[in-house]
mmCIF file of C-alpha atoms in Angstrom:
data_model
loop_
_atom_site.group_PDB
_atom_site.id
_atom_site.type_symbol
_atom_site.label_atom_id
_atom_site.label_comp_id
_atom_site.label_asym_id
_atom_site.label_seq_id
_atom_site.Cartn_x
_atom_site.Cartn_y
_atom_site.Cartn_z
ATOM 1 C CA UNK A 257 0.000 0.000 0.000
ATOM 2 C CA UNK A 258 1.256 3.515 -0.871
ATOM 3 C CA UNK A 259 1.749 5.822 2.096
ATOM 4 C CA UNK A 260 -0.473 8.407 0.373
ATOM 5 C CA UNK A 261 -3.525 6.278 1.034
ATOM 6 C CA UNK A 262 -6.318 7.203 3.464
ATOM 7 C CA UNK A 263 -6.646 4.964 6.526
ATOM 8 C CA UNK A 264 -9.450 4.595 9.072
ATOM 9 C CA UNK A 265 -7.795 4.057 12.463
ATOM 10 C CA UNK A 266 -10.135 2.320 14.926
ATOM 11 C CA UNK A 267 -8.861 1.536 18.440
ATOM 12 C CA UNK A 268 -10.405 -0.790 21.021
ATOM 13 C CA UNK A 269 -9.447 1.205 24.132
ATOM 14 C CA UNK A 270 -10.676 -1.517 26.478
ATOM 15 C CA UNK A 271 -8.216 -3.974 25.006
ATOM 16 C CA UNK A 272 -5.134 -1.820 24.349
ATOM 17 C CA UNK A 273 -2.947 0.168 26.755
ATOM 18 C CA UNK A 274 -2.512 3.936 26.206
ATOM 19 C CA UNK A 275 1.269 3.465 26.467
ATOM 20 C CA UNK A 276 1.180 2.222 22.860
ATOM 21 C CA UNK A 277 -0.557 5.236 21.330
ATOM 22 C CA UNK A 278 2.530 6.943 19.866
ATOM 23 C CA UNK A 279 3.697 3.612 18.424
ATOM 24 C CA UNK A 280 0.249 3.107 16.874
ATOM 25 C CA UNK A 281 0.147 6.575 15.276
ATOM 26 C CA UNK A 282 3.730 6.337 13.991
ATOM 27 C CA UNK A 283 3.211 2.886 12.496
ATOM 28 C CA UNK A 284 -0.091 3.602 10.747
ATOM 29 C CA UNK A 285 1.423 6.793 9.288
ATOM 30 C CA UNK A 286 3.917 4.616 7.404
ATOM 31 C CA UNK A 287 0.997 3.193 5.430
ATOM 32 C CA UNK A 288 -1.056 6.325 4.896
ATOM 33 C CA UNK A 289 -2.922 9.245 6.430
ATOM 34 C CA UNK A 290 -5.247 8.323 9.320
ATOM 35 C CA UNK A 291 -8.270 10.410 8.308
ATOM 36 C CA UNK A 292 -10.435 8.741 10.928
ATOM 37 C CA UNK A 293 -8.955 8.357 14.401
ATOM 38 C CA UNK A 294 -11.676 6.852 16.559
ATOM 39 C CA UNK A 295 -11.277 5.130 19.897
ATOM 40 C CA UNK A 296 -13.997 3.027 21.519
ATOM 41 C CA UNK A 297 -14.911 2.230 25.109
ATOM 42 C CA UNK A 298 -17.137 2.968 28.067
ATOM 43 C CA UNK A 299 -15.733 6.395 28.989
ATOM 44 C CA UNK A 300 -17.807 6.492 32.185
ATOM 45 C CA UNK A 301 -15.644 3.700 33.578
ATOM 46 C CA UNK A 302 -12.713 4.483 35.887
ATOM 47 C CA UNK A 303 -10.617 2.010 33.871
ATOM 48 C CA UNK A 304 -10.606 4.489 30.971
ATOM 49 C CA UNK A 305 -9.132 7.431 32.909
ATOM 50 C CA UNK A 306 -5.582 6.640 31.731
ATOM 51 C CA UNK A 307 -6.645 7.146 28.106
ATOM 52 C CA UNK A 308 -8.051 10.677 28.510
ATOM 53 C CA UNK A 309 -4.730 12.524 28.208
ATOM 54 C CA UNK A 310 -3.927 10.657 24.983
ATOM 55 C CA UNK A 311 -7.241 11.709 23.429
ATOM 56 C CA UNK A 312 -6.179 15.351 23.393
ATOM 57 C CA UNK A 313 -2.515 14.819 22.536
ATOM 58 C CA UNK A 314 -3.253 12.685 19.461
ATOM 59 C CA UNK A 315 -6.600 14.135 18.339
ATOM 60 C CA UNK A 316 -8.499 10.904 18.936
ATOM 61 C CA UNK A 317 -12.291 10.940 18.747
ATOM 62 C CA UNK A 318 -13.772 8.990 21.680
ATOM 63 C CA UNK A 319 -16.848 6.915 20.894
ATOM 64 C CA UNK A 320 -18.989 6.141 23.930
ATOM 65 C CA UNK A 321 -20.387 2.646 24.301
ATOM 66 C CA UNK A 322 -21.942 1.737 27.651
ATOM 67 C CA UNK A 323 -21.072 -1.635 29.104
ATOM 68 C CA UNK A 324 -24.460 -3.293 29.408
ATOM 69 C CA UNK A 325 -23.043 -6.550 30.746
ATOM 70 C CA UNK A 326 -20.393 -6.693 33.460
ATOM 71 C CA UNK A 327 -17.103 -8.201 32.266
ATOM 72 C CA UNK A 328 -18.014 -7.856 28.581
ATOM 73 C CA UNK A 329 -16.054 -5.605 26.232
ATOM 74 C CA UNK A 330 -18.445 -2.767 25.390
ATOM 75 C CA UNK A 331 -16.631 -1.422 22.352
ATOM 76 C CA UNK A 332 -16.864 -4.418 20.020
ATOM 77 C CA UNK A 333 -20.288 -3.768 18.486
ATOM 78 C CA UNK A 334 -19.834 0.009 18.170
ATOM 79 C CA UNK A 335 -16.456 -0.398 16.468
ATOM 80 C CA UNK A 336 -17.794 -3.007 14.047
ATOM 81 C CA UNK A 337 -20.838 -0.892 13.106
ATOM 82 C CA UNK A 338 -18.673 2.201 12.562
ATOM 83 C CA UNK A 339 -16.241 0.227 10.405
ATOM 84 C CA UNK A 340 -19.039 -0.892 8.114
ATOM 85 C CA UNK A 341 -20.459 2.645 7.887
ATOM 86 C CA UNK A 342 -17.010 3.952 6.899
ATOM 87 C CA UNK A 343 -16.628 1.133 4.371
ATOM 88 C CA UNK A 344 -19.905 2.012 2.636
ATOM 89 C CA UNK A 345 -18.992 5.718 2.560
ATOM 90 C CA UNK A 346 -16.230 4.774 0.049
ATOM 91 C CA UNK A 347 -13.771 7.442 1.214
ATOM 92 C CA UNK A 348 -10.933 5.346 2.652
ATOM 93 C CA UNK A 349 -8.415 2.942 1.148
ATOM 94 C CA UNK A 350 -7.791 0.822 4.211
ATOM 95 C CA UNK A 351 -8.377 0.189 7.893
ATOM 96 C CA UNK A 352 -6.168 -0.176 10.941
ATOM 97 C CA UNK A 353 -7.866 -2.230 13.664
ATOM 98 C CA UNK A 354 -6.104 -1.974 17.016
ATOM 99 C CA UNK A 355 -7.020 -4.732 19.459
ATOM 100 C CA UNK A 356 -5.743 -8.004 20.861
ATOM 101 C CA UNK A 357 -9.295 -9.410 20.763
ATOM 102 C CA UNK A 358 -10.253 -12.215 18.387
ATOM 103 C CA UNK A 359 -13.802 -10.796 18.184
ATOM 104 C CA UNK A 360 -12.625 -8.568 15.317
ATOM 105 C CA UNK A 361 -11.551 -11.508 13.150
ATOM 106 C CA UNK A 362 -14.717 -11.533 11.062
ATOM 107 C CA UNK A 363 -14.636 -7.749 10.668
ATOM 108 C CA UNK A 364 -11.090 -7.874 9.281
ATOM 109 C CA UNK A 365 -12.072 -10.655 6.873
ATOM 110 C CA UNK A 366 -15.182 -8.771 5.742
ATOM 111 C CA UNK A 367 -13.221 -5.589 5.041
ATOM 112 C CA UNK A 368 -10.700 -7.519 2.964
ATOM 113 C CA UNK A 369 -13.551 -9.070 0.988
ATOM 114 C CA UNK A 370 -14.412 -5.496 0.006
ATOM 115 C CA UNK A 371 -10.841 -4.966 -1.259
ATOM 116 C CA UNK A 372 -9.811 -2.924 1.762
ATOM 117 C CA UNK A 373 -6.224 -3.132 2.988
ATOM 118 C CA UNK A 374 -6.394 -4.163 6.652
ATOM 119 C CA UNK A 375 -3.640 -3.508 9.190
ATOM 120 C CA UNK A 376 -4.004 -5.236 12.540
ATOM 121 C CA UNK A 377 -2.190 -4.135 15.690
ATOM 122 C CA UNK A 378 -2.128 -5.788 19.082
ATOM 123 C CA UNK A 379 0.088 -7.451 21.643
ATOM 124 C CA UNK A 380 1.883 -10.768 21.168
ATOM 125 C CA UNK A 381 -0.995 -12.509 22.967
ATOM 126 C CA UNK A 382 -3.352 -11.750 20.051
ATOM 127 C CA UNK A 383 -5.066 -14.946 18.780
ATOM 128 C CA UNK A 384 -3.793 -16.309 15.475
ATOM 129 C CA UNK A 385 -7.243 -16.097 13.877
ATOM 130 C CA UNK A 386 -7.323 -12.295 14.052
ATOM 131 C CA UNK A 387 -3.714 -11.959 12.869
ATOM 132 C CA UNK A 388 -4.371 -14.197 9.861
ATOM 133 C CA UNK A 389 -7.502 -12.236 8.930
ATOM 134 C CA UNK A 390 -5.450 -9.048 8.371
ATOM 135 C CA UNK A 391 -3.248 -8.172 5.400
ATOM 136 C CA UNK A 392 -0.486 -7.329 7.853
ATOM 137 C CA UNK A 393 -0.288 -7.514 11.641
ATOM 138 C CA UNK A 394 2.049 -5.545 13.912
ATOM 139 C CA UNK A 395 2.988 -6.503 17.475
ATOM 140 C CA UNK A 396 2.782 -3.362 19.587
ATOM 141 C CA UNK A 397 4.951 -4.720 22.395
ATOM 142 C CA UNK A 398 7.664 -5.630 19.863
ATOM 143 C CA UNK A 399 7.515 -2.284 18.049
ATOM 144 C CA UNK A 400 7.720 -0.393 21.315
ATOM 145 C CA UNK A 401 10.444 -2.631 22.696
ATOM 146 C CA UNK A 402 8.475 -3.396 25.841
ATOM 147 C CA UNK A 403 9.682 -6.365 27.855
ATOM 148 C CA UNK A 404 7.144 -9.129 28.048
ATOM 149 C CA UNK A 405 5.725 -9.948 31.451
ATOM 150 C CA UNK A 406 8.420 -11.923 33.226
ATOM 151 C CA UNK A 407 7.839 -15.469 34.406
ATOM 152 C CA UNK A 408 9.714 -16.054 37.653
ATOM 153 C CA UNK A 409 11.057 -19.545 38.303
ATOM 154 C CA UNK A 410 12.884 -20.836 41.343
ATOM 155 C CA UNK A 411 16.474 -21.949 40.676
ATOM 156 C CA UNK A 412 17.594 -24.363 43.376
ATOM 157 C CA UNK A 413 21.158 -24.387 42.085
ATOM 158 C CA UNK A 414 21.829 -21.026 43.755
ATOM 159 C CA UNK A 415 24.063 -20.975 46.860
ATOM 160 C CA UNK A 416 22.548 -21.746 50.246
ATOM 161 C CA UNK A 417 21.930 -19.272 53.035
ATOM 162 C CA UNK A 418 24.357 -19.098 55.947
ATOM 163 C CA UNK A 419 21.796 -20.744 58.202
ATOM 164 C CA UNK A 420 22.174 -24.478 58.128
ATOM 165 C CA UNK A 421 19.591 -26.246 56.059
ATOM 166 C CA UNK A 422 18.116 -23.040 54.647
ATOM 167 C CA UNK A 423 18.245 -22.695 50.892
ATOM 168 C CA UNK A 424 18.344 -19.191 49.480
ATOM 169 C CA UNK A 425 16.350 -19.344 46.286
ATOM 170 C CA UNK A 426 16.902 -16.486 43.841
ATOM 171 C CA UNK A 427 14.425 -15.831 41.057
ATOM 172 C CA UNK A 428 15.456 -16.518 37.481
ATOM 173 C CA UNK A 429 13.616 -14.314 35.010
ATOM 174 C CA UNK A 430 12.362 -16.038 31.883
ATOM 175 C CA UNK A 431 10.455 -14.253 29.151
ATOM 176 C CA UNK A 432 7.560 -16.021 27.430
ATOM 177 C CA UNK A 433 8.185 -17.237 23.913
ATOM 178 C CA UNK A 434 7.018 -14.836 21.174
ATOM 179 C CA UNK A 435 3.932 -15.689 19.177
ATOM 180 C CA UNK A 436 5.414 -14.995 15.758
ATOM 181 C CA UNK A 437 6.845 -17.488 13.259
ATOM 182 C CA UNK A 438 10.242 -19.005 14.216
ATOM 183 C CA UNK A 439 13.184 -17.496 12.353
ATOM 184 C CA UNK A 440 14.248 -20.935 11.093
ATOM 185 C CA UNK A 441 10.920 -21.256 9.265
ATOM 186 C CA UNK A 442 11.331 -17.796 7.736
ATOM 187 C CA UNK A 443 14.806 -18.699 6.447
ATOM 188 C CA UNK A 444 13.508 -21.924 4.911
ATOM 189 C CA UNK A 445 10.636 -20.061 3.251
ATOM 190 C CA UNK A 446 13.058 -17.483 1.770
ATOM 191 C CA UNK A 447 15.081 -20.382 0.315
ATOM 192 C CA UNK A 448 11.896 -21.722 -1.306
ATOM 193 C CA UNK A 449 10.848 -18.318 -2.681
ATOM 194 C CA UNK A 450 14.258 -17.717 -4.258
ATOM 195 C CA UNK A 451 14.389 -21.235 -5.690
ATOM 196 C CA UNK A 452 10.992 -20.753 -7.309
ATOM 197 C CA UNK A 453 11.081 -17.125 -8.513
ATOM 198 C CA UNK A 454 14.716 -16.050 -8.954
ATOM 199 C CA UNK A 455 16.343 -14.946 -12.225
ATOM 200 C CA UNK A 456 18.715 -17.205 -14.217
ATOM 201 C CA UNK A 457 21.684 -16.071 -12.115
ATOM 202 C CA UNK A 458 19.828 -17.135 -8.965
ATOM 203 C CA UNK A 459 19.378 -13.604 -7.635
ATOM 204 C CA UNK A 460 16.037 -12.096 -6.629
ATOM 205 C CA UNK A 461 15.186 -8.554 -5.414
ATOM 206 C CA UNK A 462 14.802 -8.437 -1.652
ATOM 207 C CA UNK A 463 11.763 -6.177 -2.017
ATOM 208 C CA UNK A 464 9.900 -8.982 -3.822
ATOM 209 C CA UNK A 465 10.912 -11.457 -1.133
ATOM 210 C CA UNK A 466 9.563 -9.104 1.532
ATOM 211 C CA UNK A 467 6.223 -8.766 -0.257
ATOM 212 C CA UNK A 468 5.854 -12.530 -0.581
ATOM 213 C CA UNK A 469 6.748 -13.145 3.068
ATOM 214 C CA UNK A 470 4.092 -10.632 4.117
ATOM 215 C CA UNK A 471 1.522 -12.422 1.979
ATOM 216 C CA UNK A 472 2.400 -15.797 3.495
ATOM 217 C CA UNK A 473 2.753 -14.579 7.093
ATOM 218 C CA UNK A 474 0.467 -11.661 7.986
ATOM 219 C CA UNK A 475 2.507 -10.904 11.106
ATOM 220 C CA UNK A 476 5.930 -11.010 9.436
ATOM 221 C CA UNK A 477 8.160 -8.053 10.298
ATOM 222 C CA UNK A 478 11.957 -8.056 10.542
ATOM 223 C CA UNK A 479 11.601 -6.061 13.779
ATOM 224 C CA UNK A 480 10.045 -9.126 15.400
ATOM 225 C CA UNK A 481 13.511 -10.695 15.260
ATOM 226 C CA UNK A 482 15.466 -7.643 16.393
ATOM 227 C CA UNK A 483 16.375 -6.188 12.975
ATOM 228 C CA UNK A 484 15.235 -2.774 11.787
ATOM 229 C CA UNK A 485 15.519 -3.777 8.115
ATOM 230 C CA UNK A 486 14.899 -7.011 6.229
ATOM 231 C CA UNK A 487 18.313 -6.940 4.551
ATOM 232 C CA UNK A 488 19.997 -6.916 7.978
ATOM 233 C CA UNK A 489 18.019 -9.976 9.011
ATOM 234 C CA UNK A 490 18.942 -11.768 5.767
ATOM 235 C CA UNK A 491 22.648 -10.904 6.129
ATOM 236 C CA UNK A 492 22.711 -12.073 9.737
ATOM 237 C CA UNK A 493 21.651 -15.626 8.845
ATOM 238 C CA UNK A 494 24.725 -16.354 6.708
ATOM 239 C CA UNK A 495 22.495 -18.522 4.519
ATOM 240 C CA UNK A 496 22.372 -16.225 1.490
ATOM 241 C CA UNK A 497 24.592 -14.303 -0.925
ATOM 242 C CA UNK A 498 23.641 -10.630 -1.196
ATOM 243 C CA UNK A 499 24.741 -7.639 -3.260
ATOM 244 C CA UNK A 500 23.571 -4.287 -4.573
ATOM 245 C CA UNK A 501 22.726 -3.937 -8.251
ATOM 246 C CA UNK A 502 23.368 -0.379 -9.407
ATOM 247 C CA UNK A 503 21.410 1.268 -12.200
ATOM 248 C CA UNK A 504 22.504 3.895 -14.726
ATOM 249 C CA UNK A 505 20.227 6.493 -13.116
ATOM 250 C CA UNK A 506 22.118 6.108 -9.832
ATOM 251 C CA UNK A 507 19.575 3.882 -8.133
ATOM 252 C CA UNK A 508 20.358 0.545 -6.568
ATOM 253 C CA UNK A 509 18.578 -2.690 -5.800
ATOM 254 C CA UNK A 510 19.409 -5.165 -3.035
ATOM 255 C CA UNK A 511 19.306 -8.725 -4.406
ATOM 256 C CA UNK A 512 19.596 -12.113 -2.719
ATOM 257 C CA UNK A 513 20.317 -15.680 -3.764
ATOM 258 C CA UNK A 514 20.744 -18.998 -2.009
ATOM 259 C CA UNK A 515 24.282 -19.999 -1.182
ATOM 260 C CA UNK A 516 25.501 -22.719 -3.511
#
C-alpha cells in the first residue's frame, strides 16, 4: 500500500494500553494518512481514565459505548458498526484495527472481501485467527520494545543461606516465547521463494521477497527478530549471498540468492 492512502484508524481502548498510542500513530502513518482516528470504550468507567490525556494529545475521537453486561467488552459492536459505515462511505483505502481481541476476526475478513487493505495491531498474545484475517499484523509490544511480562522460576542451584539447612532461592527471570513465526521457518521459506522465482543467475530482489513473506505470514516483520531492516536480518543468517545492483540512473537494488 502507498503511504499516500487514506486509513481509518479504529482503536479498542478496552483492550489496548494507552502506552502504545505513539507507536500506533507512527506505524499507521507509514501506510497512509489516518483520516479517521476513533477510539472506543465505556468512557464512564474508571478504567478508561488513563486514556483521557492521549485523546487530546493525538486528536483521537472517543466513541462512547456503555457496558451493558459486566465483564463484557463494550466497544466491540460500536467499532464493528462504525467500520461498516465507513466502508460504505467509500472514502478510505484501508483500515487499521487496534485490538488483541479475536472478536474482530470476522470484521477484518469482511473488510478484505471489500478490497480494503487491513492492518491489525495488538500485543503478542493476540489470537492467530485475528492476525491471519489481516493483510499485515504488527505486534505493539515488539515495536515499542516493551519487555514481556516476566515469568519467575525458582532456581535451586543457587548458593545456600548461611543458616544451616536453609536454601536461598533467587528468582530466574524467563520471558515467554514470542507468538510470531520461528526465524528458522522464515529462512527456509526465503530459500523456497528464491528457488521458485529467482532470475537465471539465482538472484532475486529483496523487495519482492519481503512482499511474498508478508503475503504468506500476515505478522511477518523483521523487527520481530530484532532487525530494523529485512536486509539486515537476511545478512545475519549467513544462509544467502547478497549484493547491490546499481542502475545507470544512480539507483540501486538489493538482491539475494541462495548460497551454492
